[in-house]
PDB file of C-alpha atoms in Angstrom:
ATOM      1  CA  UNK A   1      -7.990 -54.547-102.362  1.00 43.00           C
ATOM      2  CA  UNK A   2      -8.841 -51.188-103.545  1.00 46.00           C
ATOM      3  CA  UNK A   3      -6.267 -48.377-103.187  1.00 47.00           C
ATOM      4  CA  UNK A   4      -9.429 -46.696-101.073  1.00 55.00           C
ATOM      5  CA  UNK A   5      -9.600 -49.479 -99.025  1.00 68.00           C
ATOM      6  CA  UNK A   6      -5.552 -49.901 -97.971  1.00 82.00           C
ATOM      7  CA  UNK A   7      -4.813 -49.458 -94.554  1.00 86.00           C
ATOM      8  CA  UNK A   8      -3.098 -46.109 -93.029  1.00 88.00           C
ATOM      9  CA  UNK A   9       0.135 -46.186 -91.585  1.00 88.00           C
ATOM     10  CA  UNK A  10       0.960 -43.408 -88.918  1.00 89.00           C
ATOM     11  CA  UNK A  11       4.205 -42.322 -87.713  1.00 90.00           C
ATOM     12  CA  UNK A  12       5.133 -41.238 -83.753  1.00 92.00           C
ATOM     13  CA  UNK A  13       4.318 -37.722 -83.645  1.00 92.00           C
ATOM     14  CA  UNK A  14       4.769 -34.585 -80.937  1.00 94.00           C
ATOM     15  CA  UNK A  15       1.621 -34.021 -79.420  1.00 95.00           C
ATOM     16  CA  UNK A  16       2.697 -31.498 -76.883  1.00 96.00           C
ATOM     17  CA  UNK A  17       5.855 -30.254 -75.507  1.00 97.00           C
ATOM     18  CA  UNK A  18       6.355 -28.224 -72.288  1.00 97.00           C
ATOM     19  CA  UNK A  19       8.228 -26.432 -69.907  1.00 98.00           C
ATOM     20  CA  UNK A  20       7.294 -25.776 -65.946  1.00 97.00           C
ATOM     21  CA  UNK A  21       8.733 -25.019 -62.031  1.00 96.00           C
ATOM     22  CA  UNK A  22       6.053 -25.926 -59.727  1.00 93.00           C
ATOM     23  CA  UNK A  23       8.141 -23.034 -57.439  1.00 92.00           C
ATOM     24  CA  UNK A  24       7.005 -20.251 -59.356  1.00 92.00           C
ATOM     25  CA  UNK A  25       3.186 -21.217 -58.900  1.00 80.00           C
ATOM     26  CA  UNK A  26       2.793 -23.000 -55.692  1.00 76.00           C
ATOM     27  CA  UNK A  27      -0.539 -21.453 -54.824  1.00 79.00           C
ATOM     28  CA  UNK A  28      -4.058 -22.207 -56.004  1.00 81.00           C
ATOM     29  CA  UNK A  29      -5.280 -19.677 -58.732  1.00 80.00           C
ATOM     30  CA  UNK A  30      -1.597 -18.825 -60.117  1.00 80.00           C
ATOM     31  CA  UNK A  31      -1.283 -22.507 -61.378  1.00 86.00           C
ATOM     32  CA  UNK A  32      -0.532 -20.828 -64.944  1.00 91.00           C
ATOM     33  CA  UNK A  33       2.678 -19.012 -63.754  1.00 93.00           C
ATOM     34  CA  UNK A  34       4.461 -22.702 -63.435  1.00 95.00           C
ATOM     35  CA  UNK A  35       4.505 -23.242 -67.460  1.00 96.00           C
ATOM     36  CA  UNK A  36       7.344 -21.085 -68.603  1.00 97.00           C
ATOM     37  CA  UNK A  37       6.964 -22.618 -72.077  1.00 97.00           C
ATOM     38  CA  UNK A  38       4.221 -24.702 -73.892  1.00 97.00           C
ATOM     39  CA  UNK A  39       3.581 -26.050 -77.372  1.00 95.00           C
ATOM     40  CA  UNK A  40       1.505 -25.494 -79.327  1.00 95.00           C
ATOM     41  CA  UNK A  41       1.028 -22.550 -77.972  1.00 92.00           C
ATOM     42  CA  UNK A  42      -2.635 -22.315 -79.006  1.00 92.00           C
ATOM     43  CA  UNK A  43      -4.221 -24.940 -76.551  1.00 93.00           C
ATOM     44  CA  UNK A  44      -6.632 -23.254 -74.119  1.00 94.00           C
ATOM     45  CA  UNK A  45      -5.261 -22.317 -70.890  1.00 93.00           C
ATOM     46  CA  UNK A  46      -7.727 -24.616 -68.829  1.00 93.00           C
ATOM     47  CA  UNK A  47      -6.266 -27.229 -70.494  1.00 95.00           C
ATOM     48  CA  UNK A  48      -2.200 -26.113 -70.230  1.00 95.00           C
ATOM     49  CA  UNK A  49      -3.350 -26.154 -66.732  1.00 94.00           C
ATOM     50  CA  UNK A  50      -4.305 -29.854 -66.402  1.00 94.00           C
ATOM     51  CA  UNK A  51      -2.096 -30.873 -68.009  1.00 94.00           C
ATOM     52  CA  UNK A  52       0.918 -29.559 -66.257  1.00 94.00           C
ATOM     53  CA  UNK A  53      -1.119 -30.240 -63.013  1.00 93.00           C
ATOM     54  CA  UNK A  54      -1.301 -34.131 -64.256  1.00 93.00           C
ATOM     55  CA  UNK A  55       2.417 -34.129 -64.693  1.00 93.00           C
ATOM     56  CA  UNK A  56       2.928 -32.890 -61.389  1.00 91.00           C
ATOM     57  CA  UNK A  57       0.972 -35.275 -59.567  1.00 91.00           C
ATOM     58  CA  UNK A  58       2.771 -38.428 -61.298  1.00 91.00           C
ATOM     59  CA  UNK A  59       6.293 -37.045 -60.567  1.00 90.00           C
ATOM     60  CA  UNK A  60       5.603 -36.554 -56.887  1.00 87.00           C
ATOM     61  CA  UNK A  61       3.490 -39.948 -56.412  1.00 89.00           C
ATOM     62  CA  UNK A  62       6.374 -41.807 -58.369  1.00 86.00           C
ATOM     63  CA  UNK A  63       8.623 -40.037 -55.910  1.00 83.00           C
ATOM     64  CA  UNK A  64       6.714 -41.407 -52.193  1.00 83.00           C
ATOM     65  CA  UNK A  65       7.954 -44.964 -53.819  1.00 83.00           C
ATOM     66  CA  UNK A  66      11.323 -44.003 -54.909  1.00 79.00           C
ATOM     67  CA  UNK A  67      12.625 -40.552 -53.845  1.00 75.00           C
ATOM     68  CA  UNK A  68      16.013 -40.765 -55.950  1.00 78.00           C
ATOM     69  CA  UNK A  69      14.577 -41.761 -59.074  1.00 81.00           C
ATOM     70  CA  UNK A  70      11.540 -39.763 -60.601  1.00 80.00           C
ATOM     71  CA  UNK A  71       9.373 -40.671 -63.389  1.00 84.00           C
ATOM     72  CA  UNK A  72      10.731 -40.924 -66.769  1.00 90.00           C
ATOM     73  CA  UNK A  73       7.843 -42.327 -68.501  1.00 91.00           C
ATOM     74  CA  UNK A  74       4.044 -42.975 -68.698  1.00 91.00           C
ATOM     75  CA  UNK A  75       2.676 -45.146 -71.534  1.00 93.00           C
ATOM     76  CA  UNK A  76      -0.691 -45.305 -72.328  1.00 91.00           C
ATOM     77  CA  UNK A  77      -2.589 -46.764 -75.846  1.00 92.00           C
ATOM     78  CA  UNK A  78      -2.275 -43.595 -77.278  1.00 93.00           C
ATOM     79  CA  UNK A  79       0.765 -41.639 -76.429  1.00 94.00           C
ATOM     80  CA  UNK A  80       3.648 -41.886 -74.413  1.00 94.00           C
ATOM     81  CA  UNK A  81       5.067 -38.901 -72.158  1.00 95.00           C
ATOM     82  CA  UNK A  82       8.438 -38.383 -71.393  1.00 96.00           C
ATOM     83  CA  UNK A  83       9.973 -36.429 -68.198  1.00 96.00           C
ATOM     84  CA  UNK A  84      13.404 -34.789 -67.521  1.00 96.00           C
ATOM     85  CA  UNK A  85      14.298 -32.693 -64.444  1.00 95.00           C
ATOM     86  CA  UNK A  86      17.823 -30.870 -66.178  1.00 96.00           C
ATOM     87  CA  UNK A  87      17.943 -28.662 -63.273  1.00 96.00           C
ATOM     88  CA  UNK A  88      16.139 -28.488 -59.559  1.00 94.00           C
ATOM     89  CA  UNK A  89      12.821 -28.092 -60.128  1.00 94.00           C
ATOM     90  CA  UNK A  90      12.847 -27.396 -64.059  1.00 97.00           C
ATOM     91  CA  UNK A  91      10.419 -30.001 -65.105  1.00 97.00           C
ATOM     92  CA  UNK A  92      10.694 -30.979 -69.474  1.00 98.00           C
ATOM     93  CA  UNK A  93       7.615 -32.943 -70.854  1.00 97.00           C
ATOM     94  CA  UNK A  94       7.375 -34.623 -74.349  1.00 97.00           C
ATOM     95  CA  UNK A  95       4.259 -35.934 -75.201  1.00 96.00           C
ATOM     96  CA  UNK A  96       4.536 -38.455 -78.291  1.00 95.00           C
ATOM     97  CA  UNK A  97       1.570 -40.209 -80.296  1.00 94.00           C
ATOM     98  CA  UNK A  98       2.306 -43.437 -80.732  1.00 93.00           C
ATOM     99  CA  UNK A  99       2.782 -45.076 -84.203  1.00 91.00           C
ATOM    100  CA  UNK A 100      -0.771 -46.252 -85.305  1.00 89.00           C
ATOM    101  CA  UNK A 101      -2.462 -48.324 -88.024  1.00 90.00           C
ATOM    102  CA  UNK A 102      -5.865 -47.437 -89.484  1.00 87.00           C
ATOM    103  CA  UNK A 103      -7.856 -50.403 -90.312  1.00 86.00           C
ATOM    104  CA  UNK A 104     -10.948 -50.092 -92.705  1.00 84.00           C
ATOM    105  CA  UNK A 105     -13.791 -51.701 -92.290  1.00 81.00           C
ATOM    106  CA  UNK A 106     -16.617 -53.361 -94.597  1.00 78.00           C
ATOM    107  CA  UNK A 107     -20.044 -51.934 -95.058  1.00 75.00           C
ATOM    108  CA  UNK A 108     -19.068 -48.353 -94.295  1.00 74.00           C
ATOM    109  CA  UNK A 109     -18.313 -48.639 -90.845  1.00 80.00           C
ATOM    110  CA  UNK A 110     -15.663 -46.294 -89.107  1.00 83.00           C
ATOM    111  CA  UNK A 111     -11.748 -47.814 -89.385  1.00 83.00           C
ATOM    112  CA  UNK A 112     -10.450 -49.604 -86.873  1.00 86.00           C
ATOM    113  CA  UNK A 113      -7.211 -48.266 -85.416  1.00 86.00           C
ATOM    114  CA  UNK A 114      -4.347 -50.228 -83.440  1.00 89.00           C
ATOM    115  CA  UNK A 115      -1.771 -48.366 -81.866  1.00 86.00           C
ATOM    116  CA  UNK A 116       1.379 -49.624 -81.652  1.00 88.00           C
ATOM    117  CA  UNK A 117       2.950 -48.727 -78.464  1.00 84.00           C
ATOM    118  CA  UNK A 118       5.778 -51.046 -78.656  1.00 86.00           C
ATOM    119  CA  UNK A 119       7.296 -48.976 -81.090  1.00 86.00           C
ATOM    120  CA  UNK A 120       8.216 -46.652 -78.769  1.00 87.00           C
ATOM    121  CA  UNK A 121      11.366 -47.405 -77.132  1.00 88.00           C
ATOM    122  CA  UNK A 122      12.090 -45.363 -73.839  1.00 90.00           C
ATOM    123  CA  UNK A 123      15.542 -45.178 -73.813  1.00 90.00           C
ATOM    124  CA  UNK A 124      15.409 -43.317 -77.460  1.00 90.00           C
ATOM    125  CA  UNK A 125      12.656 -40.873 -76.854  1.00 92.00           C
ATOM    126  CA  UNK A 126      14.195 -40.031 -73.003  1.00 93.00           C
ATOM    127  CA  UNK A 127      17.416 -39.634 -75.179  1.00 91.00           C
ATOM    128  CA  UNK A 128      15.820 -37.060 -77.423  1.00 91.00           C
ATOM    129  CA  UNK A 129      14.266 -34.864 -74.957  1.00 95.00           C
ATOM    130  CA  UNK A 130      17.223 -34.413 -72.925  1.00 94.00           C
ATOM    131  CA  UNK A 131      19.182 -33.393 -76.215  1.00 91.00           C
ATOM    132  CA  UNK A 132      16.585 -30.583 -76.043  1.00 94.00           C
ATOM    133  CA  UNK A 133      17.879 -29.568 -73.206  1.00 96.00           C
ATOM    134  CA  UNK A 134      21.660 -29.938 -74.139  1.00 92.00           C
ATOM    135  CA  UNK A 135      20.707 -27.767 -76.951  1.00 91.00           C
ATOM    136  CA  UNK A 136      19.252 -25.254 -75.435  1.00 94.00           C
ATOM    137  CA  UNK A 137      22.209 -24.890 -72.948  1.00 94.00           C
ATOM    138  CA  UNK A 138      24.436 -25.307 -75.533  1.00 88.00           C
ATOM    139  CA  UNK A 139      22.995 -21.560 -76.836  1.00 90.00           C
ATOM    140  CA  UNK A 140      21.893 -20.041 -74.169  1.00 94.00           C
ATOM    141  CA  UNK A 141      22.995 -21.255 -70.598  1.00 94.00           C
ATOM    142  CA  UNK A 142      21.037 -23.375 -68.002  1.00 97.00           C
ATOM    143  CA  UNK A 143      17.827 -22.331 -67.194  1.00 98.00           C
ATOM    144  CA  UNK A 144      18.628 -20.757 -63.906  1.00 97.00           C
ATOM    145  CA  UNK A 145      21.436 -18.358 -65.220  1.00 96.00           C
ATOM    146  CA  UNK A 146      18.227 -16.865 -67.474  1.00 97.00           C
ATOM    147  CA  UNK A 147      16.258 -16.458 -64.347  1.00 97.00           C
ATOM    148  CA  UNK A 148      19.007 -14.717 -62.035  1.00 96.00           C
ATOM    149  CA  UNK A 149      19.780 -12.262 -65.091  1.00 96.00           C
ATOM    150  CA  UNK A 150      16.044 -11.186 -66.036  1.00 94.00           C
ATOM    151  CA  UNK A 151      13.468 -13.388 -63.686  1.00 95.00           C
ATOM    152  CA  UNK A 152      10.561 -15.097 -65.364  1.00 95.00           C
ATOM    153  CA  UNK A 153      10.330 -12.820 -68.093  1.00 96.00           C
ATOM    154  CA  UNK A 154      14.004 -13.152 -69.562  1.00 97.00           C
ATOM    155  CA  UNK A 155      13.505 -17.066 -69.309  1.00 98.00           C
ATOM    156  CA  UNK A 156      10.637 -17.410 -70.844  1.00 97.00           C
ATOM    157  CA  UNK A 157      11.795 -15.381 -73.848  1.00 97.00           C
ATOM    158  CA  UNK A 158      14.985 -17.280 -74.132  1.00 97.00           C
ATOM    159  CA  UNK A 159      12.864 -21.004 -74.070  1.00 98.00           C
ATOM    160  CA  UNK A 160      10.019 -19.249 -76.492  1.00 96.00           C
ATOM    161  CA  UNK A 161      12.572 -17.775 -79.337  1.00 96.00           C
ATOM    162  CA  UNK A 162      14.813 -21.133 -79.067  1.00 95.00           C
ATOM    163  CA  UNK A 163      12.337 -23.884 -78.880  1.00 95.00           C
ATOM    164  CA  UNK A 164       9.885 -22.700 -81.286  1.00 92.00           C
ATOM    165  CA  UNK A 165      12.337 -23.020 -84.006  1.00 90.00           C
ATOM    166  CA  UNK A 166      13.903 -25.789 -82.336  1.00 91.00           C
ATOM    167  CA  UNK A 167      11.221 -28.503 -82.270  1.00 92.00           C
ATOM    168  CA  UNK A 168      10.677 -27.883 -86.312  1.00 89.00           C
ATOM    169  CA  UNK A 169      14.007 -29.846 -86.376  1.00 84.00           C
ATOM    170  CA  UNK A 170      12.969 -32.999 -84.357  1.00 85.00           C
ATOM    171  CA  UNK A 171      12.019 -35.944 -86.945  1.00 82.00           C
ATOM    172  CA  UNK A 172      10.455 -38.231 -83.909  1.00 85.00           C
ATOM    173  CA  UNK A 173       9.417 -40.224 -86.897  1.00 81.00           C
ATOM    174  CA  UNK A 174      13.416 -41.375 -87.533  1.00 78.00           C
ATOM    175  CA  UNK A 175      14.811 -41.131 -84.296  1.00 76.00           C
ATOM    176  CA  UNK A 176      16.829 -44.448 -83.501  1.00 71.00           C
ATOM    177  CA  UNK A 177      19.366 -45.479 -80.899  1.00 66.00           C
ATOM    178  CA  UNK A 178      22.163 -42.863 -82.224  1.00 64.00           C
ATOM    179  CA  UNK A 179      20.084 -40.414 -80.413  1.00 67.00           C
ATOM    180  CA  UNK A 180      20.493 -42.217 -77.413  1.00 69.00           C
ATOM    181  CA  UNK A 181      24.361 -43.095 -78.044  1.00 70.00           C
ATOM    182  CA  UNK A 182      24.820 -39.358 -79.665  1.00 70.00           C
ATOM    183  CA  UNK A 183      26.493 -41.019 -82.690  1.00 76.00           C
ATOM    184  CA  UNK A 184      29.148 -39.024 -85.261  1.00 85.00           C
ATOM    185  CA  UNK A 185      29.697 -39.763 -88.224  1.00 86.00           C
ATOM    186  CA  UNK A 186      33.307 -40.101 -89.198  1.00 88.00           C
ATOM    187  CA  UNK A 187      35.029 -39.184 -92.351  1.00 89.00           C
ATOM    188  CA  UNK A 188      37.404 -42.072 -93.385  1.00 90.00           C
ATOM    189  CA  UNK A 189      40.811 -40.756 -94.630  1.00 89.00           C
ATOM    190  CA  UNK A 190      44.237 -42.037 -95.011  1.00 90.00           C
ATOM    191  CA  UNK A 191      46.744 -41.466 -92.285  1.00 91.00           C
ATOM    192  CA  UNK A 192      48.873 -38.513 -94.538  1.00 92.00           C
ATOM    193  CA  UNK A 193      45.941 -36.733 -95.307  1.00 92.00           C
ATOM    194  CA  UNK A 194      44.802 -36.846 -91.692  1.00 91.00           C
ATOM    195  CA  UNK A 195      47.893 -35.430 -90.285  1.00 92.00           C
ATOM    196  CA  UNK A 196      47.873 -32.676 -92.736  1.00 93.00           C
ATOM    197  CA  UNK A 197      44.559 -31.434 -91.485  1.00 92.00           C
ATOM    198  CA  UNK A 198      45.638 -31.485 -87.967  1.00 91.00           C
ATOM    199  CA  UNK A 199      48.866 -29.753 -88.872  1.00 93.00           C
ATOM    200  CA  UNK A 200      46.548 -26.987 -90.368  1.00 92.00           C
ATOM    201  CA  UNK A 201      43.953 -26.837 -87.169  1.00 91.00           C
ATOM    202  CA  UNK A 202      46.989 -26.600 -85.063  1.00 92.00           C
ATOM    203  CA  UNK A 203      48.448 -23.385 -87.502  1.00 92.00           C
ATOM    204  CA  UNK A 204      44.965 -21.444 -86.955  1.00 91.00           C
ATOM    205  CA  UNK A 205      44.438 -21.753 -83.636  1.00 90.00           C
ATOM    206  CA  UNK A 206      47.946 -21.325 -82.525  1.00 91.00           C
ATOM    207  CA  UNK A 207      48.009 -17.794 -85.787  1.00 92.00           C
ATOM    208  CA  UNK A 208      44.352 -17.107 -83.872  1.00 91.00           C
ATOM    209  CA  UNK A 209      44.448 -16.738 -80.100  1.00 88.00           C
ATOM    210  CA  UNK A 210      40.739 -15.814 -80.408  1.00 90.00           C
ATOM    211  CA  UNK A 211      39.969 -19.332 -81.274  1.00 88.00           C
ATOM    212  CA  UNK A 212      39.864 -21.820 -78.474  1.00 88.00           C
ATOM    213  CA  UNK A 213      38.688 -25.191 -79.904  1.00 89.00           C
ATOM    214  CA  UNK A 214      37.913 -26.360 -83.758  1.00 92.00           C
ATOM    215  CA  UNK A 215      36.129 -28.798 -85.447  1.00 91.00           C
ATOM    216  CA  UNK A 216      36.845 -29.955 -89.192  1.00 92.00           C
ATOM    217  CA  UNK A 217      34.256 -31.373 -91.122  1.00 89.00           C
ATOM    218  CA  UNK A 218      33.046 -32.311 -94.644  1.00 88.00           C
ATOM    219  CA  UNK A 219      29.489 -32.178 -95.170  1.00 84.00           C
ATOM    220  CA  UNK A 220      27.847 -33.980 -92.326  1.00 83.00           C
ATOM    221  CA  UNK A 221      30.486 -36.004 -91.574  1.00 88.00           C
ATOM    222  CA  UNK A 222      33.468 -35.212 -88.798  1.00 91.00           C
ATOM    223  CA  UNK A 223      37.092 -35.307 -89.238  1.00 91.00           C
ATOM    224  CA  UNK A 224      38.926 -33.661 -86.742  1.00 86.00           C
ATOM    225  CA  UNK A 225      37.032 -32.316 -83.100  1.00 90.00           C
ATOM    226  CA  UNK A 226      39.281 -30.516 -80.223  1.00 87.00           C
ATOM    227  CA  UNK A 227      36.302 -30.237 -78.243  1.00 85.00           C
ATOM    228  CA  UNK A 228      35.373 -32.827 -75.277  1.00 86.00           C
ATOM    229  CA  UNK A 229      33.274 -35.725 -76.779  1.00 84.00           C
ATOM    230  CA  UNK A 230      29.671 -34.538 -74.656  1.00 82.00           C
ATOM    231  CA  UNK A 231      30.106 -30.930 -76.189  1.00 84.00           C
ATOM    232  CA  UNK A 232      31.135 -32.591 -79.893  1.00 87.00           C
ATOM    233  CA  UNK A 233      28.030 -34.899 -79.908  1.00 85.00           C
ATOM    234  CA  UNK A 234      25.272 -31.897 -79.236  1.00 83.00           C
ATOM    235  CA  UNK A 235      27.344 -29.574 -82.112  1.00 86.00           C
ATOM    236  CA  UNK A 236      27.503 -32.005 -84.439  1.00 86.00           C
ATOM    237  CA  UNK A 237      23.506 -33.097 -83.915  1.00 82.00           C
ATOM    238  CA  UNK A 238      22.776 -29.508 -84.246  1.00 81.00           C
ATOM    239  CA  UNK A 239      25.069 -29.010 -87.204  1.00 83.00           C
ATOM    240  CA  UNK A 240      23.305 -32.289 -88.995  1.00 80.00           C
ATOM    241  CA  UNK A 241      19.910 -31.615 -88.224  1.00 75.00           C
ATOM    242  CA  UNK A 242      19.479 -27.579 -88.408  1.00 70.00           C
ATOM    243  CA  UNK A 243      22.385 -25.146 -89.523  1.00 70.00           C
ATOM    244  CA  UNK A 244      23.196 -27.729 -92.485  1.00 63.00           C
ATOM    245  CA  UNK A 245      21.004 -30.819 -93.053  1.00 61.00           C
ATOM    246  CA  UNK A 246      21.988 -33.486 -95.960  1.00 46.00           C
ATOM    247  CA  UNK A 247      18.601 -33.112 -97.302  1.00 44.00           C
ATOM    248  CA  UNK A 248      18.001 -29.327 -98.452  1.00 48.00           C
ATOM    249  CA  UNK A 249      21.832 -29.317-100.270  1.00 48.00           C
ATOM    250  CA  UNK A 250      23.434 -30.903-102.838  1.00 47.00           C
ATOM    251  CA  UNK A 251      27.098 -32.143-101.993  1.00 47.00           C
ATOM    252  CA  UNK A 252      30.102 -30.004-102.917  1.00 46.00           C
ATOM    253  CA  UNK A 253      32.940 -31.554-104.175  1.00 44.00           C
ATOM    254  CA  UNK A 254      36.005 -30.108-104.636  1.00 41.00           C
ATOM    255  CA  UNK A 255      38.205 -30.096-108.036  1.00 38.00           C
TER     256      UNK A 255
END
C-alpha cells in the first residue's frame, strides 16, 4: 500500500473542559453566569450555553434514579464526558475524543473512520479529572474559600490563571491506571544510604522550624516523603508532569 494510502491513527484528545454552579445562574437569561471557567475559551457563548445546559440536565435526570450517586460518565461514538462534583454544587466536565482510525477508501471516496470507544476506560479518565481538582486545591484552596474571599470574580480568576496553564500538562494520550492508583515512583537504595538521608531530613527540619514536612527526591523518582500519602501522590504528579518533567532535561549525575 502506498504511504498516501496508510490508515490514520488518532489519539484521545480534550475536546472541552469546564467549570459551572447551576446556583449562581438559576434563572432564564443569566444561564452564562453558571460557567465560572470554560475551555477553549473561544467557543461562542450560545454554544458554552448548551452545553453546560446539556450537562445539567443528565446530572439531575441520573439523579431521579439514584439520588446518592450522580453521573460520572456519558459515552457516545465520538467522545466521552466525564463529571465530578468536588464540592456542593461545583460541577467539573471533561470532554474527551475518543481514539479513532481513519480508513481510506478506493476511487477517491472520503475515509472511513471507526472510533474506538473501548479505549476509553472510565475509571482512568474519572481518575484524571479529579486530579484536576486535587491540583487546583493543592495551590489555591477549594473552590468555595475563593468565593467567600472575593465572590465570582476572585474565583473565576483563580480557575482561569491555574487551569489555563494547567491543562497544557495533561497527556490524555498516555494516561494509564497510575493515574487512577496515583502511583510514585521509588528510588531503590541500600538500607545505609537510606538512613543517612533520613538522618539529614530530620537535621533540617528540626535546624528549620519554618519547615513543616519534606520530601527527598532524585529526578522524578521519590526517596524519602513526611507528608500523608493523598498529599504526596498530587506533589509528586505535579512535580513529574509540570515543575520538572523527564522529557525537557537531561539527568544530572553527581561525581
Amino acid at each position: 500500500m502506498a504511504s498516501g494510502m496508510q490508515e490514520k491513527q488518532y489519539a484521545p484528545s480534550l475536546l472541552s473542559f469546564f467549570i459551572y454552579n447551576p446556583k449562581f445562574g438559576p434563572r432564564e437569561g443569566e444561564e452564562e453566569k453558571k460557567i465560572l471557567f470554560y475551555h477553549p475559551i473561544e467557543i461562542e457563548k450560545n454554544e458554552k450555553i448548551r452545553n453546560v445546559g446539556l450537562c445539567e440536565a443528565i446530572v439531575q435526570f441520573t439523579r431521579t434514579f439514584c439520588p446518592t450517586k450522580p453521573a460520572k460518565s456519558l459515552h457516545t461514538q465520538k467522545n466521552r464526558q466525564f463529571f465530578h462534583e468536588p464540592e456542593e454544587n461545583y460541577w467539573m466536565v471533561m470532554v474527551v475524543r475518543n481514539p479513532m482510525v481513519e480508513k481510506p477508501n478506493k476511487d477517491g471516496k472520503p475515509p472511513t473512520v471507526e472510533y474506538q470507544e473501548e479505549e476509553i476506560i472510565d475509571s482512568v479518565y474519572g481518575s484524571v479529572l479529579k486530579q484536576c481538582y486535587s491540583m487546583y486545591k493543592l495551590f489555591n484552596g477549594t473552590f468555595s474559600r475563593a468565593f467567600e474571599a472575593g465572590g465570582v470574580e476572585l474565583l473565576t480568576q483563580k480557575l482561569e490563571k491555574f487551569f489555563y496553564r494547567y491543562l497544557q500538562t495533561l497527556h490524555l494520550q498516555s494516561c494509564d491506571l497510575l493515574d487512577v492508583f496515583g502511583g510514585i515512583s521509588f528510588f531503590p537504595l541500600d538500607k545505609m544510604t537510606y538512613l543517612k538521608i533520613q538522618s539529614f531530613v530530620n537535621r533540617v527540619e528540626e535546624s528549620l522550624s519554618l519547615v513543616k514536612y519534606t520530601a527527598f527526591l532524585y529526578n522524578d523518582q521519590l526517596i524519602w516523603s513526611g507528608l500523608e500519602q493523598d498529599d504526596m501522590q498530587i506533589l509528586y504528579k505535579y512535580l513529574t508532569t509540570s515543575l520538572f518533567p523527564r522529557h525537557t532535561e537531561p539527568e544530572v549525575r553527581l561525581h
